[in-house]
mmCIF file of C-alpha atoms in Angstrom:
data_model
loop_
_atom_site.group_PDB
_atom_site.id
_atom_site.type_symbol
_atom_site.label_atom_id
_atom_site.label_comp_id
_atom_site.label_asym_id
_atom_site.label_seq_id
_atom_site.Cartn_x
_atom_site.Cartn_y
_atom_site.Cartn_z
ATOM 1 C CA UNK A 1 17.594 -11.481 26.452
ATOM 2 C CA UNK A 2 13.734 -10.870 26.393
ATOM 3 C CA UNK A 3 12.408 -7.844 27.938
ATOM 4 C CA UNK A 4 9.243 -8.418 29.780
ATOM 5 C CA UNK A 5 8.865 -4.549 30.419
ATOM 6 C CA UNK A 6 8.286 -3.553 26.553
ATOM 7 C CA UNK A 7 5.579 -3.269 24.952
ATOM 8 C CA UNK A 8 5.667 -5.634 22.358
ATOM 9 C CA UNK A 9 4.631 -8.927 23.002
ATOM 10 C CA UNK A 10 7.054 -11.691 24.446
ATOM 11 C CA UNK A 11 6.673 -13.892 21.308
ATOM 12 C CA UNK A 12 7.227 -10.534 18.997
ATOM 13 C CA UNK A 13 10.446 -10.182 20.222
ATOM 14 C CA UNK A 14 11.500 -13.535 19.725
ATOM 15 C CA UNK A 15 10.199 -13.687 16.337
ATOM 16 C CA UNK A 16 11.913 -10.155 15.350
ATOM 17 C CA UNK A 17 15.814 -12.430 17.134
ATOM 18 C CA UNK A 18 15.137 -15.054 14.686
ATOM 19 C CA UNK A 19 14.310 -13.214 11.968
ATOM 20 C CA UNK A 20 17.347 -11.249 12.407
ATOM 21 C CA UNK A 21 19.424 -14.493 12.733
ATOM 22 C CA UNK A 22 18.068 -15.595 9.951
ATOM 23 C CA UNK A 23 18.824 -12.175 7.942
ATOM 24 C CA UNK A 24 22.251 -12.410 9.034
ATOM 25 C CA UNK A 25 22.956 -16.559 7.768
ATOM 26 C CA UNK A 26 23.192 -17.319 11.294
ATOM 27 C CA UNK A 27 20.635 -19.898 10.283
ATOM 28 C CA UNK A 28 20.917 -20.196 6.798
ATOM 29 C CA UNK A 29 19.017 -21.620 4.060
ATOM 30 C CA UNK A 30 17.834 -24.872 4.434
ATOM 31 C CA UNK A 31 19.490 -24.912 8.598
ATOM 32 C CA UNK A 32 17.384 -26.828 11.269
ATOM 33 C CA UNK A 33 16.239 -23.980 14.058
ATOM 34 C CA UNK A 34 16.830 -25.265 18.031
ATOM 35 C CA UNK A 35 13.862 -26.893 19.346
ATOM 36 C CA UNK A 36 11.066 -25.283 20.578
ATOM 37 C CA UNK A 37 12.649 -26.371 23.945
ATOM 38 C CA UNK A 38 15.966 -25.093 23.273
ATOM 39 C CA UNK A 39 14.531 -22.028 22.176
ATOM 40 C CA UNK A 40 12.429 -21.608 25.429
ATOM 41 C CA UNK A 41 15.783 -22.203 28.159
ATOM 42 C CA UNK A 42 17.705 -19.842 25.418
ATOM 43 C CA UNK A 43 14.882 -17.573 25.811
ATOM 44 C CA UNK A 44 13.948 -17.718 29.072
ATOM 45 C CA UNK A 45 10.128 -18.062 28.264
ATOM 46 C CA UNK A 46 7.224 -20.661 27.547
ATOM 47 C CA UNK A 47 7.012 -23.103 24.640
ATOM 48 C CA UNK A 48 3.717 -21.853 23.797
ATOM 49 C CA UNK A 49 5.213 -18.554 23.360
ATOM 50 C CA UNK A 50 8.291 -20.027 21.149
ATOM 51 C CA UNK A 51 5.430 -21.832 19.049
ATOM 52 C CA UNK A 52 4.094 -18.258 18.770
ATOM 53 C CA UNK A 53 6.759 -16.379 17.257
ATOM 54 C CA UNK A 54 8.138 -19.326 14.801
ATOM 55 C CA UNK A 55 4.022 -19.387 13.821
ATOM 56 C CA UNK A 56 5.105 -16.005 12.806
ATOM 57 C CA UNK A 57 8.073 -16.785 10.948
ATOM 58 C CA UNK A 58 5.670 -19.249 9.098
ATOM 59 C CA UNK A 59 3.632 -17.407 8.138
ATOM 60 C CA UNK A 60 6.155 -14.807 6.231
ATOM 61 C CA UNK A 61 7.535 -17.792 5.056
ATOM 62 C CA UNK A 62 11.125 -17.295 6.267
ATOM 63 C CA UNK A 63 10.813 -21.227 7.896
ATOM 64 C CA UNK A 64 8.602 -24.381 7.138
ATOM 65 C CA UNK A 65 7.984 -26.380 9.980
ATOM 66 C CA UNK A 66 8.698 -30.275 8.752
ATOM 67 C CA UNK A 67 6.363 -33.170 10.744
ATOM 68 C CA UNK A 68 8.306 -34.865 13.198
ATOM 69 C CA UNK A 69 12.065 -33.288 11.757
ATOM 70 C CA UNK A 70 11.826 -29.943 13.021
ATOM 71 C CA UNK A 71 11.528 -26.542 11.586
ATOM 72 C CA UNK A 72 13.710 -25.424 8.831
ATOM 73 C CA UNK A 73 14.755 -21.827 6.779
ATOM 74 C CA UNK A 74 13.177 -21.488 3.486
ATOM 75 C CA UNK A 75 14.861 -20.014 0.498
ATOM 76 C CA UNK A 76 13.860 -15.798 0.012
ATOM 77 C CA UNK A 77 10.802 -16.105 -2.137
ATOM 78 C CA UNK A 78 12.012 -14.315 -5.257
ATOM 79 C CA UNK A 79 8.880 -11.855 -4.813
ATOM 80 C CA UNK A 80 10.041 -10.280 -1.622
ATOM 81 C CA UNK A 81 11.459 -6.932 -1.848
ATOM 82 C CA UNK A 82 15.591 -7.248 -1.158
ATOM 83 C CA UNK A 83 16.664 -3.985 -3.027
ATOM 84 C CA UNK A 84 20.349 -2.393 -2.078
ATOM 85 C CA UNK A 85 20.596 0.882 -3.562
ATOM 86 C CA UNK A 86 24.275 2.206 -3.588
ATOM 87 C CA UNK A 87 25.413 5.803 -4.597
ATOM 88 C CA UNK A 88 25.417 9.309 -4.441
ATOM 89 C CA UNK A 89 22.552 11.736 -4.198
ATOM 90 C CA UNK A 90 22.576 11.406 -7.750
ATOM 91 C CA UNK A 91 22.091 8.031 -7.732
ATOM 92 C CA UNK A 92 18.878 8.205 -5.237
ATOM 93 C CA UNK A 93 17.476 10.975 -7.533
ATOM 94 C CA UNK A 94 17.655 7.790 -10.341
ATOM 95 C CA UNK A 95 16.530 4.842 -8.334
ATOM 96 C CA UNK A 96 14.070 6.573 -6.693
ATOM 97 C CA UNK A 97 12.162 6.719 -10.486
ATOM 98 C CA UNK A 98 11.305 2.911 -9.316
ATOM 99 C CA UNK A 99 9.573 4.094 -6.547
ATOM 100 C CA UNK A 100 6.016 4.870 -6.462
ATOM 101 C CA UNK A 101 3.721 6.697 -3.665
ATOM 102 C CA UNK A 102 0.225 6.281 -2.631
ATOM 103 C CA UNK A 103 -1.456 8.333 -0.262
ATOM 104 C CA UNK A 104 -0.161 11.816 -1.117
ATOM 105 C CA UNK A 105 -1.084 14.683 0.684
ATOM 106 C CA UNK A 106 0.054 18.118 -0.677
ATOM 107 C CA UNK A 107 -0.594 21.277 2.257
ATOM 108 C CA UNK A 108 0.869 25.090 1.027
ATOM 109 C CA UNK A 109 0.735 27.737 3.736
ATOM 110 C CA UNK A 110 0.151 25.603 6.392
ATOM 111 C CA UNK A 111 2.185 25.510 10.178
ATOM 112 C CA UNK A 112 4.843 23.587 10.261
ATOM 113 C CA UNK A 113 7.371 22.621 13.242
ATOM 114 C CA UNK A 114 9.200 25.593 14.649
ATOM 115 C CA UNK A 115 12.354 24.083 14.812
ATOM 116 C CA UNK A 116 11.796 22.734 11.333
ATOM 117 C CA UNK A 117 11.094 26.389 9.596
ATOM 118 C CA UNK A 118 14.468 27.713 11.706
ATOM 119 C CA UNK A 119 16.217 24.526 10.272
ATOM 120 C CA UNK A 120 14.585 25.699 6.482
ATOM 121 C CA UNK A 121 15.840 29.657 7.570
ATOM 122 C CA UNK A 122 12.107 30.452 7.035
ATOM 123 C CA UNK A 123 10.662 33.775 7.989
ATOM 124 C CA UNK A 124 7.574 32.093 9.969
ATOM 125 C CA UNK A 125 6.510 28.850 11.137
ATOM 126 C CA UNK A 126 4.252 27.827 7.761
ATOM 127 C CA UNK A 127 5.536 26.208 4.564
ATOM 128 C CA UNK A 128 4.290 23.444 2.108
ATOM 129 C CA UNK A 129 3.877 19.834 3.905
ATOM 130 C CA UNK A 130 3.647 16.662 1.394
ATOM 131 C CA UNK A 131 3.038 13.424 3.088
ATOM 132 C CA UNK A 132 3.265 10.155 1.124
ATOM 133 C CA UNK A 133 3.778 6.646 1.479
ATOM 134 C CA UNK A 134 6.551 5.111 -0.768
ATOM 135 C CA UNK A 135 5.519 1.550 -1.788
ATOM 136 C CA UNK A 136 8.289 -0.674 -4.281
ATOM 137 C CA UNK A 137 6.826 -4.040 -6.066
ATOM 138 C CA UNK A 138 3.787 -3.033 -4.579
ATOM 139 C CA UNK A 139 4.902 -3.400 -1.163
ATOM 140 C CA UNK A 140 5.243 -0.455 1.190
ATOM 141 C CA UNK A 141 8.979 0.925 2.387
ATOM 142 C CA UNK A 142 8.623 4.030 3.899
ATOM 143 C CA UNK A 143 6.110 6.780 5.191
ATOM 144 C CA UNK A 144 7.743 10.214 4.394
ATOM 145 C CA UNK A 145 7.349 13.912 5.251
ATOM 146 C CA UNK A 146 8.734 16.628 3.690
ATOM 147 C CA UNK A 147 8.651 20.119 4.390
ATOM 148 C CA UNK A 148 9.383 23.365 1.709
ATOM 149 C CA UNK A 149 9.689 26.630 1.969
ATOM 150 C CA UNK A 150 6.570 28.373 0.631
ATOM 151 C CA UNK A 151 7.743 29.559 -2.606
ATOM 152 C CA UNK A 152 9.334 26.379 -3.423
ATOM 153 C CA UNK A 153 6.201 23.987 -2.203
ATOM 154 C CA UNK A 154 4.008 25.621 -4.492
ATOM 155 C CA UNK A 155 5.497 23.865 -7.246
ATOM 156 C CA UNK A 156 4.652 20.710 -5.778
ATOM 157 C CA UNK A 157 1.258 18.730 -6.861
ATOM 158 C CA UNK A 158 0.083 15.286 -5.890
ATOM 159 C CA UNK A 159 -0.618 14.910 -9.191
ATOM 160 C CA UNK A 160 2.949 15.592 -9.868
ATOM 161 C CA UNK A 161 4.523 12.726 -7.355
ATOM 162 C CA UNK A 162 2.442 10.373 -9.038
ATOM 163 C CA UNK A 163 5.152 10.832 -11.838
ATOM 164 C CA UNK A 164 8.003 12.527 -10.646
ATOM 165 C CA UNK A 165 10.239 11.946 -7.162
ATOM 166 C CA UNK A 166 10.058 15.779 -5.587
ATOM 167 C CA UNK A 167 13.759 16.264 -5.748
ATOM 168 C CA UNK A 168 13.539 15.665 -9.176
ATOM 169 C CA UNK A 169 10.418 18.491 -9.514
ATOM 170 C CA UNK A 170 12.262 20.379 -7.590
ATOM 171 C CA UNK A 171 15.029 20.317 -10.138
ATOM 172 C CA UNK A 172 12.915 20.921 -13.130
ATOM 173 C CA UNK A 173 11.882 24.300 -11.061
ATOM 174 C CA UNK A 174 15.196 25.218 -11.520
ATOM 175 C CA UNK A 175 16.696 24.695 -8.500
ATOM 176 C CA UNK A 176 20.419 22.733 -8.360
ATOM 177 C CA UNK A 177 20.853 20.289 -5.598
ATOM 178 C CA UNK A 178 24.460 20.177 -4.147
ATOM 179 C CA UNK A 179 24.114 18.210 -0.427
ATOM 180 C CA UNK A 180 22.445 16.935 2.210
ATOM 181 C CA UNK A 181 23.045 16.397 5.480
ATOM 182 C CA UNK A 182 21.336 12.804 7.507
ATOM 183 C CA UNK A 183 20.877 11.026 10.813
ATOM 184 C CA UNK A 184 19.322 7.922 11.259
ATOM 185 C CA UNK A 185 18.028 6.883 14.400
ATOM 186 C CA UNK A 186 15.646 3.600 15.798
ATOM 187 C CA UNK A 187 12.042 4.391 17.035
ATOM 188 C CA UNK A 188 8.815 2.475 17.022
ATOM 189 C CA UNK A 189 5.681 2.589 15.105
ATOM 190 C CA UNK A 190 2.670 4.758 16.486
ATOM 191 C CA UNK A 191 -0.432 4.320 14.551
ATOM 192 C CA UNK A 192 -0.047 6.443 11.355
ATOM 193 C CA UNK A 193 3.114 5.343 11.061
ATOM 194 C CA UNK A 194 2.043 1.534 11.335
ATOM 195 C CA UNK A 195 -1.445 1.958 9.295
ATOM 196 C CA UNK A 196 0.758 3.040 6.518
ATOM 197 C CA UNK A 197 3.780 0.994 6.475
ATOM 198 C CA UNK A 198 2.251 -1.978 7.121
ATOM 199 C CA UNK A 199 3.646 -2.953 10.333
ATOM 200 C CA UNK A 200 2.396 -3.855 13.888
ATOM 201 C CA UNK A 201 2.103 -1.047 16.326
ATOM 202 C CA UNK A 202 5.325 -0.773 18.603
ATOM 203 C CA UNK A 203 7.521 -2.322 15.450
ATOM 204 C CA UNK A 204 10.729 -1.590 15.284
ATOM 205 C CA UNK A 205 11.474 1.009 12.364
ATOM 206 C CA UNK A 206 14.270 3.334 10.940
ATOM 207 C CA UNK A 207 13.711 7.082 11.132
ATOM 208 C CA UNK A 208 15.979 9.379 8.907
ATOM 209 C CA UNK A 209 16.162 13.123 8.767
ATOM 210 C CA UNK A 210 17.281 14.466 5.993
ATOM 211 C CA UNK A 211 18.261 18.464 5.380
ATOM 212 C CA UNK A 212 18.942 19.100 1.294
ATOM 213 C CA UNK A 213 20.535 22.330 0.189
ATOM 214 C CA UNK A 214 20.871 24.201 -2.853
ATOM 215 C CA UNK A 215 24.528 24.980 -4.682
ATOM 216 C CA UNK A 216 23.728 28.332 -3.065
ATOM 217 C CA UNK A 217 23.700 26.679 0.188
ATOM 218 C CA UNK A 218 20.125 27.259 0.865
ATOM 219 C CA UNK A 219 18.130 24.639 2.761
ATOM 220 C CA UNK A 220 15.347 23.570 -0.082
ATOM 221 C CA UNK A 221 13.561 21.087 1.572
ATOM 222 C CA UNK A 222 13.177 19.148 5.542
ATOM 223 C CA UNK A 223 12.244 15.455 5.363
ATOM 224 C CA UNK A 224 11.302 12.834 8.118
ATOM 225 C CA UNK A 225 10.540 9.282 6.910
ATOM 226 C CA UNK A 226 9.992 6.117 8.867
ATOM 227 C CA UNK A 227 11.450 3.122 7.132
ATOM 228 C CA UNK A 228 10.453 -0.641 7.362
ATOM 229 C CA UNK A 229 13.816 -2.251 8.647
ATOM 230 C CA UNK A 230 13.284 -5.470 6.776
ATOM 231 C CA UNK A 231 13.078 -3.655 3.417
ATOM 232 C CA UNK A 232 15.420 -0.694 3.688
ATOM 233 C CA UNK A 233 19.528 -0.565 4.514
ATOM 234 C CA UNK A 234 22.015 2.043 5.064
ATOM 235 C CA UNK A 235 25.419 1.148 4.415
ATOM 236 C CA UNK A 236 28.693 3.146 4.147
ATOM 237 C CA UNK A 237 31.897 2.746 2.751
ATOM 238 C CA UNK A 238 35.142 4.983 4.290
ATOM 239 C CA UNK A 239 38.103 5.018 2.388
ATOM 240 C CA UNK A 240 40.953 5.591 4.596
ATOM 241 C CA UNK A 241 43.122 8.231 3.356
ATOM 242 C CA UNK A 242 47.055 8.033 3.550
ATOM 243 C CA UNK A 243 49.072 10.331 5.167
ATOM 244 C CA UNK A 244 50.282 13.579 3.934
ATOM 245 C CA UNK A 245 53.529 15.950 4.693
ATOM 246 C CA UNK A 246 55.049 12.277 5.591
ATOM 247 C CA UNK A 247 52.863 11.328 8.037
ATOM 248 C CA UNK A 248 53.852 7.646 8.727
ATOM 249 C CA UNK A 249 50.533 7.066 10.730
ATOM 250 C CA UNK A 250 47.498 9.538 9.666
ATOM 251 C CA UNK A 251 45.234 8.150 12.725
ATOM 252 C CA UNK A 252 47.908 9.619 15.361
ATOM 253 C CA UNK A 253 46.344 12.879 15.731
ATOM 254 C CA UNK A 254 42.869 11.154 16.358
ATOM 255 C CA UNK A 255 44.061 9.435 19.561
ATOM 256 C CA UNK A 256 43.685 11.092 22.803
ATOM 257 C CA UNK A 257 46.873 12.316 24.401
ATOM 258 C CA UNK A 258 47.630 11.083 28.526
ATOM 259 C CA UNK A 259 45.495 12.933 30.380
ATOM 260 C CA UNK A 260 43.312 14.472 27.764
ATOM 261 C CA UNK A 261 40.147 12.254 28.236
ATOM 262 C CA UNK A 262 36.957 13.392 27.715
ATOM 263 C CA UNK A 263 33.903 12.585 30.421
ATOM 264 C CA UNK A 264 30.962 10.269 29.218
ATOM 265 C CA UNK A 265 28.739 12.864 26.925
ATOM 266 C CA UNK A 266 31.460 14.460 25.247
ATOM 267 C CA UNK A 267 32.660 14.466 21.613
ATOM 268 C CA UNK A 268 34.819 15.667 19.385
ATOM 269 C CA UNK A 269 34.164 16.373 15.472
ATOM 270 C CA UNK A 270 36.361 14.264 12.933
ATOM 271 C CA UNK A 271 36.414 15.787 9.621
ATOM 272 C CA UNK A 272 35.507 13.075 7.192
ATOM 273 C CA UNK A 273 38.088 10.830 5.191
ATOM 274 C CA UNK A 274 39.215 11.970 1.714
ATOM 275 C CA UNK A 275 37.200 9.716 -0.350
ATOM 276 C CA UNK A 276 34.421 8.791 2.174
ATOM 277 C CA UNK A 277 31.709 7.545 0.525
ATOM 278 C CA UNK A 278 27.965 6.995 1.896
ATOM 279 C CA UNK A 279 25.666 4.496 0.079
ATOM 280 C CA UNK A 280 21.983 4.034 0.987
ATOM 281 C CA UNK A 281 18.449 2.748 0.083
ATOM 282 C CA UNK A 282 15.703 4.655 -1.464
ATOM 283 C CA UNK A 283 14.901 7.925 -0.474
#
């Protein structure tokens, strides 16, 4: 279950199993954890390494270890950010008035990915970069890049973030949001990433990239964020849609037909179900 080749430290990745378990009520509130020895044969590693990672856990106070009973789950201290946003882009546009930044960096007319300025149908490589760290209750959720066209980054001030979330600058210069288009993906921290989340180096984090467009259809704005996976979710609801034209079974025409399978790598597009709805965290 442990993986000696990684890079993060045996006890690391034991901590980050029970803290999922943990997450997940697999050892709820007030439940006894194995013993250290249980832990180690479950493990396959040392006690001294099991003492390690619940240290860890003890220290974030997500378990109390009790003399001579064993080592028990805590109630969530009350202080500890557990937000679940739900909604539209609307609703991020909204919630995201709760979150402040620290750390902003505003560059206009300076080079920006290729692929990135193709992606924003840009005429040349440079455009506006704004780097900021998104912090909620004081505590640090995300690190975030976003990159604008040049006529529509110049509208953007650090000064301005301090108050406003960009979308919503972006809207008061007159432009109308209409979609956006996401994948979310796991990588781990490197060091500007860590230094700014507040993580260990090698952690474990989500990173989302996110294309917005205008009603026009006009990409308006590229972001890349790296989010701390114990204080942000993504969660989506799908609606499954009846059948029309009297279509007993509206799934039939996803199956594959005999002899119509694909080889490992290949895929086919689904459009979405009528009434698909996709919920998420702050922006």
């Amino acid at each position: 279950m442990i993986d000696n080749a990684q890079a993060l430290p045996l006890y690391h990745q034991v901590a980050g199993i029970l803290r999922q378990r943990i997450e997940d009520g697999i050892y709820p509130v007030g439940g006894k954890l194995l013993s250290e020895d249980e832990l180690a044969t479950e493990f396959e590693v040392s006690r001294a390494t099991i003492r390690q990672a619940v240290g860890e856990l003890v220290i974030e106070g997500l378990v109390v270890r009790k003399q001579g009973r064993g080592t028990y789950v805590e109630a969530r201290d009350p202080s500890v950010l557990q937000q679940r946003f739900r909604g539209s882009l609307g609703d991020l546009i909204n919630e995201s008035a709760r979150a402040k930044t620290r750390n902003v960096d505003v560059a206009h007319d300076v080079p920006i990915p290729v692929h990135i300025a193709e992606a924003l149908q840009l005429d040349g490589p440079t455009g506006t970069i704004v780097k900021r760290t998104r912090i909620m209750d004081g505590q640090p959720f995300a690190l975030t890049f976003t990159y604008l066209p040049p006529d529509l980054g110049k509208t953007i001030t650090p000064a301005g973030l301090r108050k406003k979330a960009l979308m919503e600058m972006l809207m008061d210069s007159g432009i109308s949001l209409s979609s956006a288009s996401q994948s979310i993906r796991a990588q781990l921290a490197d060091l500007d990433v860590c230094s700014q989340i507040d993580v260990e180096l090698g952690a474990a984090v989500l990173f989302v990239e996110r294309i917005v467009h205008d009603t026009a259809g006009r990409p308006v704005e590229y972001v890349r964020s790296w989010y701390r996976g114990d204080r942000y979710e993504y969660a989506v609801t799908l609606d499954l849609a009846q059948g029309q034209d009297g279509d007993e079974n509206p799934y039939r025409k996803l199956a594959l037909r005999p002899g119509r399978a694909r080889g490992p790598g290949a895929a086919r597009r689904v459009p979405a179900a009528a009434g698909s709805r996709v919920s998420r965290r702050p922006p």
